[in-house]
Amino acid sequence: QSGGMSPASPPRHGAVPPASDRDEAWLEAFAEHLRHGLGRSPRTVTAYLTDLRHLAAHAAGAGEDASADAFAEVDTEDLRRWLAAMREEGLARATLARRVAAARTFLAWLVRQGLRPTDPALRLSAPTPDARLPHVLHRAQADRLIALAEERVHAAERVDALARAQD
């Protein structure tokens, strides 16, 4: 196995185990960069950190060696195994795409900060989110919707007429 990482994935349910002390320090510095340098929303920052802790847990073998500095050691093959494990779990393509985006953004930031010599995510291909067409009503559904709207208009007109008659 490349980089000495285990292909195990973290538990699917519950909290993701914390990363090593160094990885957590890197995550906190990255969170500050997202918040203040890039102006990302608190929800985006939280989602990215959760995704990156998931990656750290996967790369460190799902808690087998919580002291391992996963982000310093993770390589392209580790990232591909992480992506494959999430596909096997049946995660939505949009979730996979967001997690890959988090990993790419973070690993590139580590390189720019001089904390990693190379970016293993450069050759990682991400799934594109499903392009879904909007739901279209069937003719009968559209007819029923129009009929309900007309009923409500007529009911409102009756209420207005009664109110005017009482004045």
mmCIF file of C-alpha atoms in Angstrom:
data_model
loop_
_atom_site.group_PDB
_atom_site.id
_atom_site.type_symbol
_atom_site.label_atom_id
_atom_site.label_comp_id
_atom_site.label_asym_id
_atom_site.label_seq_id
_atom_site.Cartn_x
_atom_site.Cartn_y
_atom_site.Cartn_z
ATOM 1 C CA GLN A 1 0.000 0.000 0.000
ATOM 2 C CA SER A 2 1.277 3.428 -0.861
ATOM 3 C CA GLY A 3 2.222 5.782 1.899
ATOM 4 C CA GLY A 4 1.688 3.031 4.462
ATOM 5 C CA MET A 5 -1.968 4.001 4.763
ATOM 6 C CA SER A 6 -4.678 1.446 5.430
ATOM 7 C CA PRO A 7 -7.586 1.155 2.982
ATOM 8 C CA ALA A 8 -10.071 0.857 5.845
ATOM 9 C CA SER A 9 -12.776 3.456 5.993
ATOM 10 C CA PRO A 10 -14.120 5.106 9.126
ATOM 11 C CA PRO A 11 -17.460 4.057 10.566
ATOM 12 C CA ARG A 12 -20.379 5.212 8.481
ATOM 13 C CA HIS A 13 -22.419 6.462 11.400
ATOM 14 C CA GLY A 14 -21.543 8.645 14.342
ATOM 15 C CA ALA A 15 -18.799 11.165 14.813
ATOM 16 C CA VAL A 16 -15.649 10.974 12.763
ATOM 17 C CA PRO A 17 -12.649 10.335 15.039
ATOM 18 C CA PRO A 18 -10.440 13.377 15.623
ATOM 19 C CA ALA A 19 -7.319 13.727 13.527
ATOM 20 C CA SER A 20 -3.802 13.855 14.991
ATOM 21 C CA ASP A 21 -2.735 16.971 16.878
ATOM 22 C CA ARG A 22 -0.766 18.251 13.889
ATOM 23 C CA ASP A 23 -3.589 17.514 11.461
ATOM 24 C CA GLU A 24 -6.057 19.305 13.778
ATOM 25 C CA ALA A 25 -3.731 22.327 13.943
ATOM 26 C CA TRP A 26 -3.539 22.365 10.140
ATOM 27 C CA LEU A 27 -7.334 22.071 9.925
ATOM 28 C CA GLU A 28 -7.827 24.997 12.292
ATOM 29 C CA ALA A 29 -5.408 27.172 10.298
ATOM 30 C CA PHE A 30 -7.206 26.139 7.091
ATOM 31 C CA ALA A 31 -10.576 26.983 8.680
ATOM 32 C CA GLU A 32 -9.270 30.481 9.436
ATOM 33 C CA HIS A 33 -8.134 30.788 5.817
ATOM 34 C CA LEU A 34 -11.593 29.720 4.599
ATOM 35 C CA ARG A 35 -13.400 32.088 6.975
ATOM 36 C CA HIS A 36 -11.230 35.169 6.716
ATOM 37 C CA GLY A 37 -9.153 34.726 3.580
ATOM 38 C CA LEU A 38 -11.876 33.411 1.306
ATOM 39 C CA GLY A 39 -14.977 34.611 3.149
ATOM 40 C CA ARG A 40 -16.631 31.192 3.218
ATOM 41 C CA SER A 41 -19.811 30.712 5.217
ATOM 42 C CA PRO A 42 -19.755 28.928 8.580
ATOM 43 C CA ARG A 43 -21.682 26.016 7.017
ATOM 44 C CA THR A 44 -19.111 25.622 4.244
ATOM 45 C CA VAL A 45 -16.249 25.696 6.745
ATOM 46 C CA THR A 46 -17.963 23.096 8.942
ATOM 47 C CA ALA A 47 -18.712 20.846 5.956
ATOM 48 C CA TYR A 48 -15.117 21.057 4.689
ATOM 49 C CA LEU A 49 -13.659 20.279 8.126
ATOM 50 C CA THR A 50 -15.981 17.305 8.562
ATOM 51 C CA ASP A 51 -15.053 16.031 5.102
ATOM 52 C CA LEU A 52 -11.342 16.449 5.820
ATOM 53 C CA ARG A 53 -11.589 14.667 9.180
ATOM 54 C CA HIS A 54 -13.305 11.836 7.328
ATOM 55 C CA LEU A 55 -10.337 11.729 4.949
ATOM 56 C CA ALA A 56 -7.866 11.747 7.862
ATOM 57 C CA ALA A 57 -9.713 8.886 9.570
ATOM 58 C CA HIS A 58 -9.734 6.892 6.342
ATOM 59 C CA ALA A 59 -6.052 7.526 5.660
ATOM 60 C CA ALA A 60 -5.066 6.709 9.239
ATOM 61 C CA GLY A 61 -6.990 3.437 9.101
ATOM 62 C CA ALA A 62 -10.202 4.441 10.859
ATOM 63 C CA GLY A 63 -8.680 5.003 14.251
ATOM 64 C CA GLU A 64 -6.032 2.258 14.149
ATOM 65 C CA ASP A 65 -3.379 4.949 14.543
ATOM 66 C CA ALA A 66 -5.072 8.183 15.560
ATOM 67 C CA SER A 67 -1.663 9.749 16.176
ATOM 68 C CA ALA A 68 -0.682 9.391 12.505
ATOM 69 C CA ASP A 69 -0.297 12.645 10.622
ATOM 70 C CA ALA A 70 -2.543 11.612 7.757
ATOM 71 C CA PHE A 71 -2.404 14.855 5.801
ATOM 72 C CA ALA A 72 1.393 14.772 5.613
ATOM 73 C CA GLU A 73 1.363 11.185 4.357
ATOM 74 C CA VAL A 74 -1.752 10.884 2.177
ATOM 75 C CA ASP A 75 -1.049 10.230 -1.509
ATOM 76 C CA THR A 76 -3.085 9.981 -4.712
ATOM 77 C CA GLU A 77 -3.799 6.278 -4.225
ATOM 78 C CA ASP A 78 -5.070 6.943 -0.683
ATOM 79 C CA LEU A 79 -7.395 9.592 -2.106
ATOM 80 C CA ARG A 80 -8.650 7.202 -4.777
ATOM 81 C CA ARG A 81 -9.308 4.481 -2.182
ATOM 82 C CA TRP A 82 -11.171 7.040 -0.047
ATOM 83 C CA LEU A 83 -13.316 8.019 -3.008
ATOM 84 C CA ALA A 84 -13.962 4.354 -3.891
ATOM 85 C CA ALA A 85 -14.965 3.555 -0.296
ATOM 86 C CA MET A 86 -17.455 6.421 -0.307
ATOM 87 C CA ARG A 87 -18.881 5.237 -3.638
ATOM 88 C CA GLU A 88 -19.317 1.765 -2.140
ATOM 89 C CA GLU A 89 -21.188 3.348 0.779
ATOM 90 C CA GLY A 90 -23.608 4.763 -1.772
ATOM 91 C CA LEU A 91 -22.974 8.434 -1.032
ATOM 92 C CA ALA A 92 -24.588 10.876 -3.434
ATOM 93 C CA ARG A 93 -22.467 12.209 -6.276
ATOM 94 C CA ALA A 94 -22.924 15.746 -4.936
ATOM 95 C CA THR A 95 -21.501 14.656 -1.564
ATOM 96 C CA LEU A 96 -18.553 12.966 -3.262
ATOM 97 C CA ALA A 97 -17.905 16.057 -5.370
ATOM 98 C CA ARG A 98 -17.971 18.305 -2.279
ATOM 99 C CA ARG A 99 -15.603 16.004 -0.374
ATOM 100 C CA VAL A 100 -13.171 15.909 -3.276
ATOM 101 C CA ALA A 101 -13.373 19.706 -3.545
ATOM 102 C CA ALA A 102 -12.573 19.984 0.176
ATOM 103 C CA ALA A 103 -9.576 17.662 -0.180
ATOM 104 C CA ARG A 104 -8.303 19.454 -3.281
ATOM 105 C CA THR A 105 -8.637 22.889 -1.722
ATOM 106 C CA PHE A 106 -6.996 21.809 1.528
ATOM 107 C CA LEU A 107 -4.111 19.874 0.000
ATOM 108 C CA ALA A 108 -3.324 22.718 -2.420
ATOM 109 C CA TRP A 109 -3.367 25.125 0.545
ATOM 110 C CA LEU A 110 -0.944 22.862 2.458
ATOM 111 C CA VAL A 111 1.464 23.009 -0.501
ATOM 112 C CA ARG A 112 1.178 26.818 -0.730
ATOM 113 C CA GLN A 113 1.891 27.045 3.003
ATOM 114 C CA GLY A 114 5.001 24.876 2.595
ATOM 115 C CA LEU A 115 3.526 22.130 4.798
ATOM 116 C CA ARG A 116 3.543 19.493 2.026
ATOM 117 C CA PRO A 117 6.006 19.178 -0.851
ATOM 118 C CA THR A 118 3.421 18.000 -3.402
ATOM 119 C CA ASP A 119 -0.333 17.971 -3.958
ATOM 120 C CA PRO A 120 -1.637 14.399 -4.311
ATOM 121 C CA ALA A 121 -5.087 15.654 -5.356
ATOM 122 C CA LEU A 122 -3.883 17.173 -8.643
ATOM 123 C CA ARG A 123 -4.623 13.971 -10.573
ATOM 124 C CA LEU A 124 -7.765 13.061 -8.652
ATOM 125 C CA SER A 125 -10.899 13.089 -10.766
ATOM 126 C CA ALA A 126 -14.096 14.016 -9.009
ATOM 127 C CA PRO A 127 -17.565 12.837 -9.892
ATOM 128 C CA THR A 128 -19.796 15.525 -11.260
ATOM 129 C CA PRO A 129 -23.071 16.013 -9.416
ATOM 130 C CA ASP A 130 -26.102 14.551 -11.144
ATOM 131 C CA ALA A 131 -27.700 17.018 -13.504
ATOM 132 C CA ARG A 132 -31.351 16.678 -12.653
ATOM 133 C CA LEU A 133 -34.138 18.072 -14.728
ATOM 134 C CA PRO A 134 -36.908 19.846 -12.865
ATOM 135 C CA HIS A 135 -39.961 17.774 -12.002
ATOM 136 C CA VAL A 136 -42.719 18.363 -14.535
ATOM 137 C CA LEU A 137 -46.375 18.010 -13.642
ATOM 138 C CA HIS A 138 -48.531 15.618 -15.603
ATOM 139 C CA ARG A 139 -51.550 17.111 -17.336
ATOM 140 C CA ALA A 140 -53.958 15.807 -14.682
ATOM 141 C CA GLN A 141 -51.762 17.230 -11.876
ATOM 142 C CA ALA A 142 -51.635 20.641 -13.581
ATOM 143 C CA ASP A 143 -55.411 20.607 -14.109
ATOM 144 C CA ARG A 144 -55.991 19.747 -10.442
ATOM 145 C CA LEU A 145 -53.601 22.508 -9.317
ATOM 146 C CA ILE A 146 -55.452 25.068 -11.425
ATOM 147 C CA ALA A 147 -58.812 23.846 -10.124
ATOM 148 C CA LEU A 148 -57.605 24.171 -6.504
ATOM 149 C CA ALA A 149 -56.347 27.691 -7.167
ATOM 150 C CA GLU A 150 -59.671 28.653 -8.746
ATOM 151 C CA GLU A 151 -61.552 27.190 -5.740
ATOM 152 C CA ARG A 152 -59.451 29.294 -3.367
ATOM 153 C CA VAL A 153 -60.025 32.444 -5.436
ATOM 154 C CA HIS A 154 -63.782 31.829 -5.404
ATOM 155 C CA ALA A 155 -63.740 31.153 -1.652
ATOM 156 C CA ALA A 156 -61.804 34.388 -1.045
ATOM 157 C CA GLU A 157 -64.292 36.298 -3.213
ATOM 158 C CA ARG A 158 -67.189 34.875 -1.153
ATOM 159 C CA VAL A 159 -65.493 35.907 2.109
ATOM 160 C CA ASP A 160 -64.934 39.428 0.710
ATOM 161 C CA ALA A 161 -68.574 39.656 -0.427
ATOM 162 C CA LEU A 162 -69.822 38.564 3.019
ATOM 163 C CA ALA A 163 -67.545 41.098 4.719
ATOM 164 C CA ARG A 164 -68.838 43.901 2.449
ATOM 165 C CA ALA A 165 -72.454 42.858 3.095
ATOM 166 C CA GLN A 166 -71.921 43.127 6.864
ATOM 167 C CA ASP A 167 -70.526 46.681 6.587
#
